């Protein structure tokens, strides 16, 4: 959670709201909400607080957070795949407003199914899993989105390979090379993030489905594996941004410096810089004194010469 909060502050200080940055902000907020719900749910289990309404609220908030995060992963994957494969058309058609519209529409459609589940379970009192309503629910809210994420990842990887071949074969200007390198860097970050999302979120959802169909008997192990993978996915994005993106590393470093973080400021380096500054001041003061001495000596010499030669 701390990594997601640091990412939010870093992007806020950057104040460059591109489509990718906006979607990363949405994913970071959703991941924070998911981690908070998991923490509250674990606390209630430890304290043995068996409140049915609280359990439902935790479940639906978690489902809504995961759904919004999934919607962001879909849009960011489509956006980067389009940017890598069709850069000229992407520059002409895509905009931040289009990103907001697509994200809103996708999240709204998926959240309708979350609301339908809440109506079936909480209001109607129907067992969601015994009625096998979870099969179309997970297909729509998880299966189709994960399939889109998988397809966009393949498209992005193929686009990265094509761009690297293009950079090796063509004699491009520095401006074109910098543009392609920037696109490649952003796309590598997105590919890493969405691939991790796919790896961590899919097994948990599949095992949950297999459990409620009776193919897996030990529910506790399934829940532990699923929650561990999901919590890992919510928490490790900070590391991905730090490893794959030079801009994020700079943003994090600037943020830590602005907060006077002790990890960034080494006491020995600060002492050495202070001593260097003092030595510089001493040199400047000694040089100024030397200049004053030379000027006084020249004045005295000039007066002496005038006294010896009155004709001058």
mmCIF file of C-alpha atoms in Angstrom:
data_model
loop_
_atom_site.group_PDB
_atom_site.id
_atom_site.type_symbol
_atom_site.label_atom_id
_atom_site.label_comp_id
_atom_site.label_asym_id
_atom_site.label_seq_id
_atom_site.Cartn_x
_atom_site.Cartn_y
_atom_site.Cartn_z
ATOM 1 C CA UNK A 1 0.000 0.000 0.000
ATOM 2 C CA UNK A 2 2.880 2.340 0.789
ATOM 3 C CA UNK A 3 4.288 1.814 -2.711
ATOM 4 C CA UNK A 4 0.948 2.719 -4.296
ATOM 5 C CA UNK A 5 0.704 5.866 -2.156
ATOM 6 C CA UNK A 6 4.243 6.887 -3.146
ATOM 7 C CA UNK A 7 3.323 6.324 -6.808
ATOM 8 C CA UNK A 8 0.264 8.565 -6.436
ATOM 9 C CA UNK A 9 2.335 11.349 -4.867
ATOM 10 C CA UNK A 10 5.028 11.006 -7.543
ATOM 11 C CA UNK A 11 2.486 11.303 -10.370
ATOM 12 C CA UNK A 12 0.781 14.221 -8.622
ATOM 13 C CA UNK A 13 4.091 16.091 -8.432
ATOM 14 C CA UNK A 14 4.832 15.308 -12.071
ATOM 15 C CA UNK A 15 1.534 16.934 -13.177
ATOM 16 C CA UNK A 16 1.711 15.363 -16.619
ATOM 17 C CA UNK A 17 -1.646 13.684 -17.100
ATOM 18 C CA UNK A 18 -1.133 11.443 -20.096
ATOM 19 C CA UNK A 19 -3.403 8.470 -20.733
ATOM 20 C CA UNK A 20 -0.927 6.030 -19.183
ATOM 21 C CA UNK A 21 -0.373 8.154 -16.064
ATOM 22 C CA UNK A 22 -4.107 8.606 -15.565
ATOM 23 C CA UNK A 23 -4.743 4.863 -15.821
ATOM 24 C CA UNK A 24 -1.866 4.107 -13.449
ATOM 25 C CA UNK A 25 -3.442 6.497 -10.920
ATOM 26 C CA UNK A 26 -6.777 4.673 -11.193
ATOM 27 C CA UNK A 27 -5.068 1.292 -10.766
ATOM 28 C CA UNK A 28 -3.065 2.529 -7.761
ATOM 29 C CA UNK A 29 -6.215 3.827 -6.028
ATOM 30 C CA UNK A 30 -8.059 0.564 -6.770
ATOM 31 C CA UNK A 31 -5.146 -1.496 -5.457
ATOM 32 C CA UNK A 32 -5.067 0.579 -2.249
ATOM 33 C CA UNK A 33 -8.784 -0.038 -1.754
ATOM 34 C CA UNK A 34 -8.341 -3.767 -2.374
ATOM 35 C CA UNK A 35 -5.461 -4.007 0.099
ATOM 36 C CA UNK A 36 -7.479 -2.091 2.687
ATOM 37 C CA UNK A 37 -10.435 -4.469 2.307
ATOM 38 C CA UNK A 38 -8.154 -7.526 2.566
ATOM 39 C CA UNK A 39 -6.595 -6.048 5.723
ATOM 40 C CA UNK A 40 -10.017 -5.368 7.293
ATOM 41 C CA UNK A 41 -11.274 -8.820 6.349
ATOM 42 C CA UNK A 42 -8.202 -10.506 7.842
ATOM 43 C CA UNK A 43 -8.650 -8.466 11.028
ATOM 44 C CA UNK A 44 -12.306 -9.481 11.360
ATOM 45 C CA UNK A 45 -11.345 -13.139 10.906
ATOM 46 C CA UNK A 46 -8.661 -12.889 13.599
ATOM 47 C CA UNK A 47 -11.068 -11.155 15.989
ATOM 48 C CA UNK A 48 -13.811 -13.667 15.106
ATOM 49 C CA UNK A 49 -16.295 -10.953 14.130
ATOM 50 C CA UNK A 50 -18.990 -12.869 12.267
ATOM 51 C CA UNK A 51 -21.143 -10.031 10.944
ATOM 52 C CA UNK A 52 -22.877 -11.124 7.746
ATOM 53 C CA UNK A 53 -23.625 -7.619 6.458
ATOM 54 C CA UNK A 54 -20.000 -6.553 7.028
ATOM 55 C CA UNK A 55 -18.804 -9.597 5.092
ATOM 56 C CA UNK A 56 -21.016 -8.680 2.150
ATOM 57 C CA UNK A 57 -19.822 -5.058 2.174
ATOM 58 C CA UNK A 58 -16.188 -6.198 2.173
ATOM 59 C CA UNK A 59 -16.887 -8.635 -0.650
ATOM 60 C CA UNK A 60 -18.633 -6.118 -2.896
ATOM 61 C CA UNK A 61 -16.113 -3.325 -2.262
ATOM 62 C CA UNK A 62 -13.301 -5.752 -3.094
ATOM 63 C CA UNK A 63 -15.101 -6.927 -6.234
ATOM 64 C CA UNK A 64 -15.714 -3.321 -7.317
ATOM 65 C CA UNK A 65 -12.056 -2.370 -6.723
ATOM 66 C CA UNK A 66 -10.777 -5.385 -8.656
ATOM 67 C CA UNK A 67 -13.261 -4.659 -11.459
ATOM 68 C CA UNK A 68 -12.112 -1.031 -11.785
ATOM 69 C CA UNK A 69 -8.470 -2.154 -11.741
ATOM 70 C CA UNK A 70 -9.265 -4.747 -14.418
ATOM 71 C CA UNK A 71 -10.945 -2.081 -16.558
ATOM 72 C CA UNK A 72 -7.837 0.107 -16.267
ATOM 73 C CA UNK A 73 -5.614 -2.828 -17.255
ATOM 74 C CA UNK A 74 -7.778 -3.444 -20.342
ATOM 75 C CA UNK A 75 -7.653 0.189 -21.490
ATOM 76 C CA UNK A 76 -3.948 0.670 -20.796
ATOM 77 C CA UNK A 77 -3.142 -2.529 -22.697
ATOM 78 C CA UNK A 78 -5.260 -1.507 -25.689
ATOM 79 C CA UNK A 79 -3.783 2.000 -25.638
ATOM 80 C CA UNK A 80 -0.170 0.792 -25.653
ATOM 81 C CA UNK A 81 -0.814 -1.917 -28.243
ATOM 82 C CA UNK A 82 -2.367 0.698 -30.521
ATOM 83 C CA UNK A 83 0.526 3.114 -29.893
ATOM 84 C CA UNK A 84 3.168 0.494 -30.715
ATOM 85 C CA UNK A 85 1.506 -1.107 -33.730
ATOM 86 C CA UNK A 86 -0.038 2.008 -35.366
ATOM 87 C CA UNK A 87 1.874 5.031 -34.025
ATOM 88 C CA UNK A 88 0.752 7.562 -36.647
ATOM 89 C CA UNK A 89 -2.910 6.586 -36.428
ATOM 90 C CA UNK A 90 -2.659 6.498 -32.644
ATOM 91 C CA UNK A 91 -1.306 10.044 -32.519
ATOM 92 C CA UNK A 92 -4.168 11.183 -34.743
ATOM 93 C CA UNK A 93 -7.068 9.428 -32.997
ATOM 94 C CA UNK A 94 -6.202 8.775 -29.362
ATOM 95 C CA UNK A 95 -6.508 11.360 -26.598
ATOM 96 C CA UNK A 96 -6.861 11.556 -22.827
ATOM 97 C CA UNK A 97 -10.584 12.292 -23.202
ATOM 98 C CA UNK A 98 -11.017 9.085 -25.202
ATOM 99 C CA UNK A 99 -9.196 7.182 -22.446
ATOM 100 C CA UNK A 100 -11.559 8.573 -19.809
ATOM 101 C CA UNK A 101 -14.621 7.700 -21.917
ATOM 102 C CA UNK A 102 -13.454 4.130 -22.597
ATOM 103 C CA UNK A 103 -12.511 3.561 -18.961
ATOM 104 C CA UNK A 104 -15.852 4.910 -17.728
ATOM 105 C CA UNK A 105 -17.852 2.779 -20.176
ATOM 106 C CA UNK A 106 -15.892 -0.420 -19.459
ATOM 107 C CA UNK A 107 -16.010 0.014 -15.689
ATOM 108 C CA UNK A 108 -19.740 0.847 -15.802
ATOM 109 C CA UNK A 109 -20.608 -2.317 -17.739
ATOM 110 C CA UNK A 110 -18.535 -4.552 -15.469
ATOM 111 C CA UNK A 111 -19.823 -2.886 -12.297
ATOM 112 C CA UNK A 112 -23.381 -3.623 -13.438
ATOM 113 C CA UNK A 113 -22.585 -7.319 -13.018
ATOM 114 C CA UNK A 114 -21.119 -6.661 -9.563
ATOM 115 C CA UNK A 115 -24.346 -4.865 -8.663
ATOM 116 C CA UNK A 116 -26.370 -7.769 -10.039
ATOM 117 C CA UNK A 117 -24.418 -10.161 -7.836
ATOM 118 C CA UNK A 118 -25.126 -7.947 -4.821
ATOM 119 C CA UNK A 119 -28.828 -7.997 -5.687
ATOM 120 C CA UNK A 120 -28.893 -11.786 -6.037
ATOM 121 C CA UNK A 121 -26.984 -12.524 -2.836
ATOM 122 C CA UNK A 122 -27.733 -9.724 -0.403
ATOM 123 C CA UNK A 123 -31.245 -8.605 -1.397
ATOM 124 C CA UNK A 124 -32.815 -11.799 -2.779
ATOM 125 C CA UNK A 125 -30.919 -14.120 -0.429
ATOM 126 C CA UNK A 126 -29.984 -16.556 -3.201
ATOM 127 C CA UNK A 127 -26.735 -18.509 -2.827
ATOM 128 C CA UNK A 128 -24.629 -17.134 -5.663
ATOM 129 C CA UNK A 129 -22.486 -20.242 -6.053
ATOM 130 C CA UNK A 130 -25.085 -22.945 -5.488
ATOM 131 C CA UNK A 131 -27.252 -21.359 -8.187
ATOM 132 C CA UNK A 132 -24.234 -21.514 -10.557
ATOM 133 C CA UNK A 133 -24.664 -17.795 -11.234
ATOM 134 C CA UNK A 134 -20.929 -17.410 -10.674
ATOM 135 C CA UNK A 135 -20.167 -19.043 -14.055
ATOM 136 C CA UNK A 136 -21.509 -16.241 -16.313
ATOM 137 C CA UNK A 137 -20.420 -13.686 -13.701
ATOM 138 C CA UNK A 138 -16.759 -14.713 -13.758
ATOM 139 C CA UNK A 139 -16.805 -15.162 -17.537
ATOM 140 C CA UNK A 140 -17.955 -11.562 -18.044
ATOM 141 C CA UNK A 141 -16.089 -9.817 -15.218
ATOM 142 C CA UNK A 142 -12.858 -11.831 -15.330
ATOM 143 C CA UNK A 143 -12.668 -14.226 -18.296
ATOM 144 C CA UNK A 144 -13.291 -11.753 -21.126
ATOM 145 C CA UNK A 145 -11.125 -8.977 -19.579
ATOM 146 C CA UNK A 146 -8.250 -11.396 -18.929
ATOM 147 C CA UNK A 147 -8.523 -12.635 -22.520
ATOM 148 C CA UNK A 148 -8.284 -9.050 -23.797
ATOM 149 C CA UNK A 149 -5.279 -8.370 -21.542
ATOM 150 C CA UNK A 150 -3.569 -11.525 -22.825
ATOM 151 C CA UNK A 151 -4.193 -10.521 -26.460
ATOM 152 C CA UNK A 152 -2.952 -6.945 -25.946
ATOM 153 C CA UNK A 153 0.184 -8.254 -24.220
ATOM 154 C CA UNK A 154 1.013 -10.389 -27.257
ATOM 155 C CA UNK A 155 0.336 -7.427 -29.547
ATOM 156 C CA UNK A 156 2.576 -5.152 -27.456
ATOM 157 C CA UNK A 157 5.417 -7.686 -27.441
ATOM 158 C CA UNK A 158 5.235 -8.074 -31.221
ATOM 159 C CA UNK A 159 5.228 -4.292 -31.569
ATOM 160 C CA UNK A 160 8.301 -3.982 -29.344
ATOM 161 C CA UNK A 161 10.169 -6.543 -31.446
ATOM 162 C CA UNK A 162 9.235 -4.686 -34.636
ATOM 163 C CA UNK A 163 10.359 -1.329 -33.200
ATOM 164 C CA UNK A 164 13.716 -2.711 -32.101
ATOM 165 C CA UNK A 165 14.308 -4.195 -35.547
ATOM 166 C CA UNK A 166 13.386 -0.859 -37.082
ATOM 167 C CA UNK A 167 15.877 0.973 -34.874
ATOM 168 C CA UNK A 168 18.662 -1.434 -35.863
ATOM 169 C CA UNK A 169 17.994 -1.431 -39.607
ATOM 170 C CA UNK A 170 17.178 2.227 -40.310
ATOM 171 C CA UNK A 171 19.370 5.293 -40.104
ATOM 172 C CA UNK A 172 16.953 7.478 -38.205
ATOM 173 C CA UNK A 173 17.350 10.978 -36.926
ATOM 174 C CA UNK A 174 17.935 11.501 -33.219
ATOM 175 C CA UNK A 175 14.390 12.847 -32.825
ATOM 176 C CA UNK A 176 12.829 9.711 -34.330
ATOM 177 C CA UNK A 177 15.086 7.467 -32.278
ATOM 178 C CA UNK A 178 14.166 9.277 -29.055
ATOM 179 C CA UNK A 179 10.469 9.041 -29.910
ATOM 180 C CA UNK A 180 10.653 5.283 -30.516
ATOM 181 C CA UNK A 181 12.758 4.753 -27.383
ATOM 182 C CA UNK A 182 10.172 6.656 -25.336
ATOM 183 C CA UNK A 183 7.329 4.529 -26.729
ATOM 184 C CA UNK A 184 9.330 1.343 -26.102
ATOM 185 C CA UNK A 185 10.100 2.353 -22.504
ATOM 186 C CA UNK A 186 6.458 3.100 -21.670
ATOM 187 C CA UNK A 187 5.305 -0.094 -23.372
ATOM 188 C CA UNK A 188 7.797 -2.259 -21.448
ATOM 189 C CA UNK A 189 6.419 -0.837 -18.193
ATOM 190 C CA UNK A 190 2.833 -1.541 -19.257
ATOM 191 C CA UNK A 191 3.662 -5.065 -20.499
ATOM 192 C CA UNK A 192 5.352 -5.902 -17.193
ATOM 193 C CA UNK A 193 2.414 -4.553 -15.214
ATOM 194 C CA UNK A 194 -0.339 -6.256 -17.218
ATOM 195 C CA UNK A 195 1.577 -9.554 -17.423
ATOM 196 C CA UNK A 196 1.935 -9.606 -13.651
ATOM 197 C CA UNK A 197 -1.755 -8.751 -13.356
ATOM 198 C CA UNK A 198 -2.672 -11.675 -15.604
ATOM 199 C CA UNK A 199 -0.407 -14.154 -13.803
ATOM 200 C CA UNK A 200 -1.569 -13.168 -10.317
ATOM 201 C CA UNK A 201 -5.295 -12.667 -10.882
ATOM 202 C CA UNK A 202 -6.190 -15.552 -13.208
ATOM 203 C CA UNK A 203 -5.139 -18.551 -11.032
ATOM 204 C CA UNK A 204 -7.066 -17.292 -8.009
ATOM 205 C CA UNK A 205 -10.278 -16.850 -9.985
ATOM 206 C CA UNK A 206 -9.920 -20.233 -11.706
ATOM 207 C CA UNK A 207 -9.312 -22.044 -8.414
ATOM 208 C CA UNK A 208 -12.334 -20.336 -6.833
ATOM 209 C CA UNK A 209 -14.492 -21.584 -9.697
ATOM 210 C CA UNK A 210 -13.072 -25.104 -9.444
ATOM 211 C CA UNK A 211 -13.684 -25.115 -5.703
ATOM 212 C CA UNK A 212 -17.361 -24.291 -5.968
ATOM 213 C CA UNK A 213 -17.894 -26.847 -8.729
ATOM 214 C CA UNK A 214 -16.569 -29.535 -6.377
ATOM 215 C CA UNK A 215 -13.344 -30.286 -8.269
ATOM 216 C CA UNK A 216 -11.164 -28.959 -5.416
ATOM 217 C CA UNK A 217 -11.983 -30.040 -1.873
ATOM 218 C CA UNK A 218 -9.672 -27.962 0.354
ATOM 219 C CA UNK A 219 -11.164 -24.466 0.244
ATOM 220 C CA UNK A 220 -8.678 -22.950 2.704
ATOM 221 C CA UNK A 221 -5.650 -23.641 0.505
ATOM 222 C CA UNK A 222 -7.453 -22.237 -2.532
ATOM 223 C CA UNK A 223 -8.388 -19.037 -0.721
ATOM 224 C CA UNK A 224 -4.876 -18.652 0.668
ATOM 225 C CA UNK A 225 -3.255 -19.054 -2.769
ATOM 226 C CA UNK A 226 -5.751 -16.746 -4.453
ATOM 227 C CA UNK A 227 -5.478 -13.991 -1.842
ATOM 228 C CA UNK A 228 -1.685 -14.260 -1.685
ATOM 229 C CA UNK A 229 -1.362 -13.819 -5.458
ATOM 230 C CA UNK A 230 -3.817 -10.935 -5.510
ATOM 231 C CA UNK A 231 -2.146 -9.122 -2.597
ATOM 232 C CA UNK A 232 1.207 -9.646 -4.302
ATOM 233 C CA UNK A 233 -0.201 -8.082 -7.478
ATOM 234 C CA UNK A 234 -1.558 -5.081 -5.560
ATOM 235 C CA UNK A 235 1.759 -4.520 -3.786
ATOM 236 C CA UNK A 236 4.518 -5.121 -6.325
ATOM 237 C CA UNK A 237 3.624 -2.495 -8.949
ATOM 238 C CA UNK A 238 5.911 0.019 -7.198
ATOM 239 C CA UNK A 239 8.864 -2.311 -7.843
ATOM 240 C CA UNK A 240 7.872 -2.728 -11.505
ATOM 241 C CA UNK A 241 7.707 1.023 -12.054
ATOM 242 C CA UNK A 242 11.087 1.478 -10.347
ATOM 243 C CA UNK A 243 12.800 -1.220 -12.418
ATOM 244 C CA UNK A 244 11.327 -0.574 -15.866
ATOM 245 C CA UNK A 245 10.842 3.206 -16.012
ATOM 246 C CA UNK A 246 13.584 5.824 -15.798
ATOM 247 C CA UNK A 247 10.965 8.568 -15.360
ATOM 248 C CA UNK A 248 9.439 6.827 -12.352
ATOM 249 C CA UNK A 249 12.864 6.320 -10.779
ATOM 250 C CA UNK A 250 13.529 10.038 -11.175
ATOM 251 C CA UNK A 251 10.092 10.910 -9.774
ATOM 252 C CA UNK A 252 10.591 8.669 -6.749
ATOM 253 C CA UNK A 253 14.047 10.086 -6.129
ATOM 254 C CA UNK A 254 12.792 13.671 -6.381
ATOM 255 C CA UNK A 255 9.911 12.859 -4.048
ATOM 256 C CA UNK A 256 12.228 11.350 -1.451
ATOM 257 C CA UNK A 257 14.582 14.313 -1.732
ATOM 258 C CA UNK A 258 11.719 16.758 -1.286
ATOM 259 C CA UNK A 259 10.657 14.905 1.882
ATOM 260 C CA UNK A 260 14.251 14.979 3.220
ATOM 261 C CA UNK A 261 14.317 11.199 3.236
ATOM 262 C CA UNK A 262 17.302 9.826 5.162
ATOM 263 C CA UNK A 263 17.623 6.980 2.679
ATOM 264 C CA UNK A 264 18.367 9.470 -0.074
ATOM 265 C CA UNK A 265 20.502 11.879 1.909
ATOM 266 C CA UNK A 266 23.705 10.259 3.084
ATOM 267 C CA UNK A 267 25.077 11.981 6.243
ATOM 268 C CA UNK A 268 28.680 11.527 5.124
ATOM 269 C CA UNK A 269 27.920 13.119 1.758
ATOM 270 C CA UNK A 270 26.199 16.029 3.481
ATOM 271 C CA UNK A 271 29.164 16.522 5.829
ATOM 272 C CA UNK A 272 31.595 16.379 2.932
ATOM 273 C CA UNK A 273 29.535 18.862 0.923
ATOM 274 C CA UNK A 274 29.390 21.199 3.944
ATOM 275 C CA UNK A 275 33.157 20.971 4.444
ATOM 276 C CA UNK A 276 33.705 21.605 0.736
ATOM 277 C CA UNK A 277 31.521 24.691 0.956
ATOM 278 C CA UNK A 278 33.486 25.957 3.967
ATOM 279 C CA UNK A 279 36.771 25.383 2.164
ATOM 280 C CA UNK A 280 35.452 27.258 -0.846
ATOM 281 C CA UNK A 281 34.466 30.206 1.355
ATOM 282 C CA UNK A 282 37.915 30.202 2.969
ATOM 283 C CA UNK A 283 39.601 30.197 -0.439
ATOM 284 C CA UNK A 284 37.403 33.042 -1.618
ATOM 285 C CA UNK A 285 38.064 35.072 1.534
ATOM 286 C CA UNK A 286 41.813 34.428 1.336
ATOM 287 C CA UNK A 287 41.867 35.371 -2.328
ATOM 288 C CA UNK A 288 39.962 38.582 -1.580
ATOM 289 C CA UNK A 289 42.445 39.420 1.193
ATOM 290 C CA UNK A 290 45.309 38.760 -1.210
ATOM 291 C CA UNK A 291 43.793 41.111 -3.762
ATOM 292 C CA UNK A 292 43.372 43.807 -1.090
ATOM 293 C CA UNK A 293 47.002 43.399 -0.027
ATOM 294 C CA UNK A 294 48.205 43.725 -3.619
ATOM 295 C CA UNK A 295 46.119 46.855 -4.160
ATOM 296 C CA UNK A 296 47.446 48.478 -0.960
ATOM 297 C CA UNK A 297 51.013 47.616 -1.932
ATOM 298 C CA UNK A 298 50.526 49.118 -5.399
ATOM 299 C CA UNK A 299 49.105 52.313 -3.890
ATOM 300 C CA UNK A 300 52.027 52.670 -1.483
ATOM 301 C CA UNK A 301 54.480 52.007 -4.290
ATOM 302 C CA UNK A 302 52.804 54.617 -6.455
ATOM 303 C CA UNK A 303 52.926 57.220 -3.649
ATOM 304 C CA UNK A 304 56.569 56.431 -3.005
ATOM 305 C CA UNK A 305 57.430 56.862 -6.684
ATOM 306 C CA UNK A 306 55.620 60.209 -6.801
ATOM 307 C CA UNK A 307 57.526 61.410 -3.723
ATOM 308 C CA UNK A 308 60.882 60.544 -5.284
ATOM 309 C CA UNK A 309 60.004 62.110 -8.667
ATOM 310 C CA UNK A 310 58.082 65.357 -8.051
ATOM 311 C CA UNK A 311 58.275 66.255 -11.774
ATOM 312 C CA UNK A 312 55.958 63.375 -12.474
#
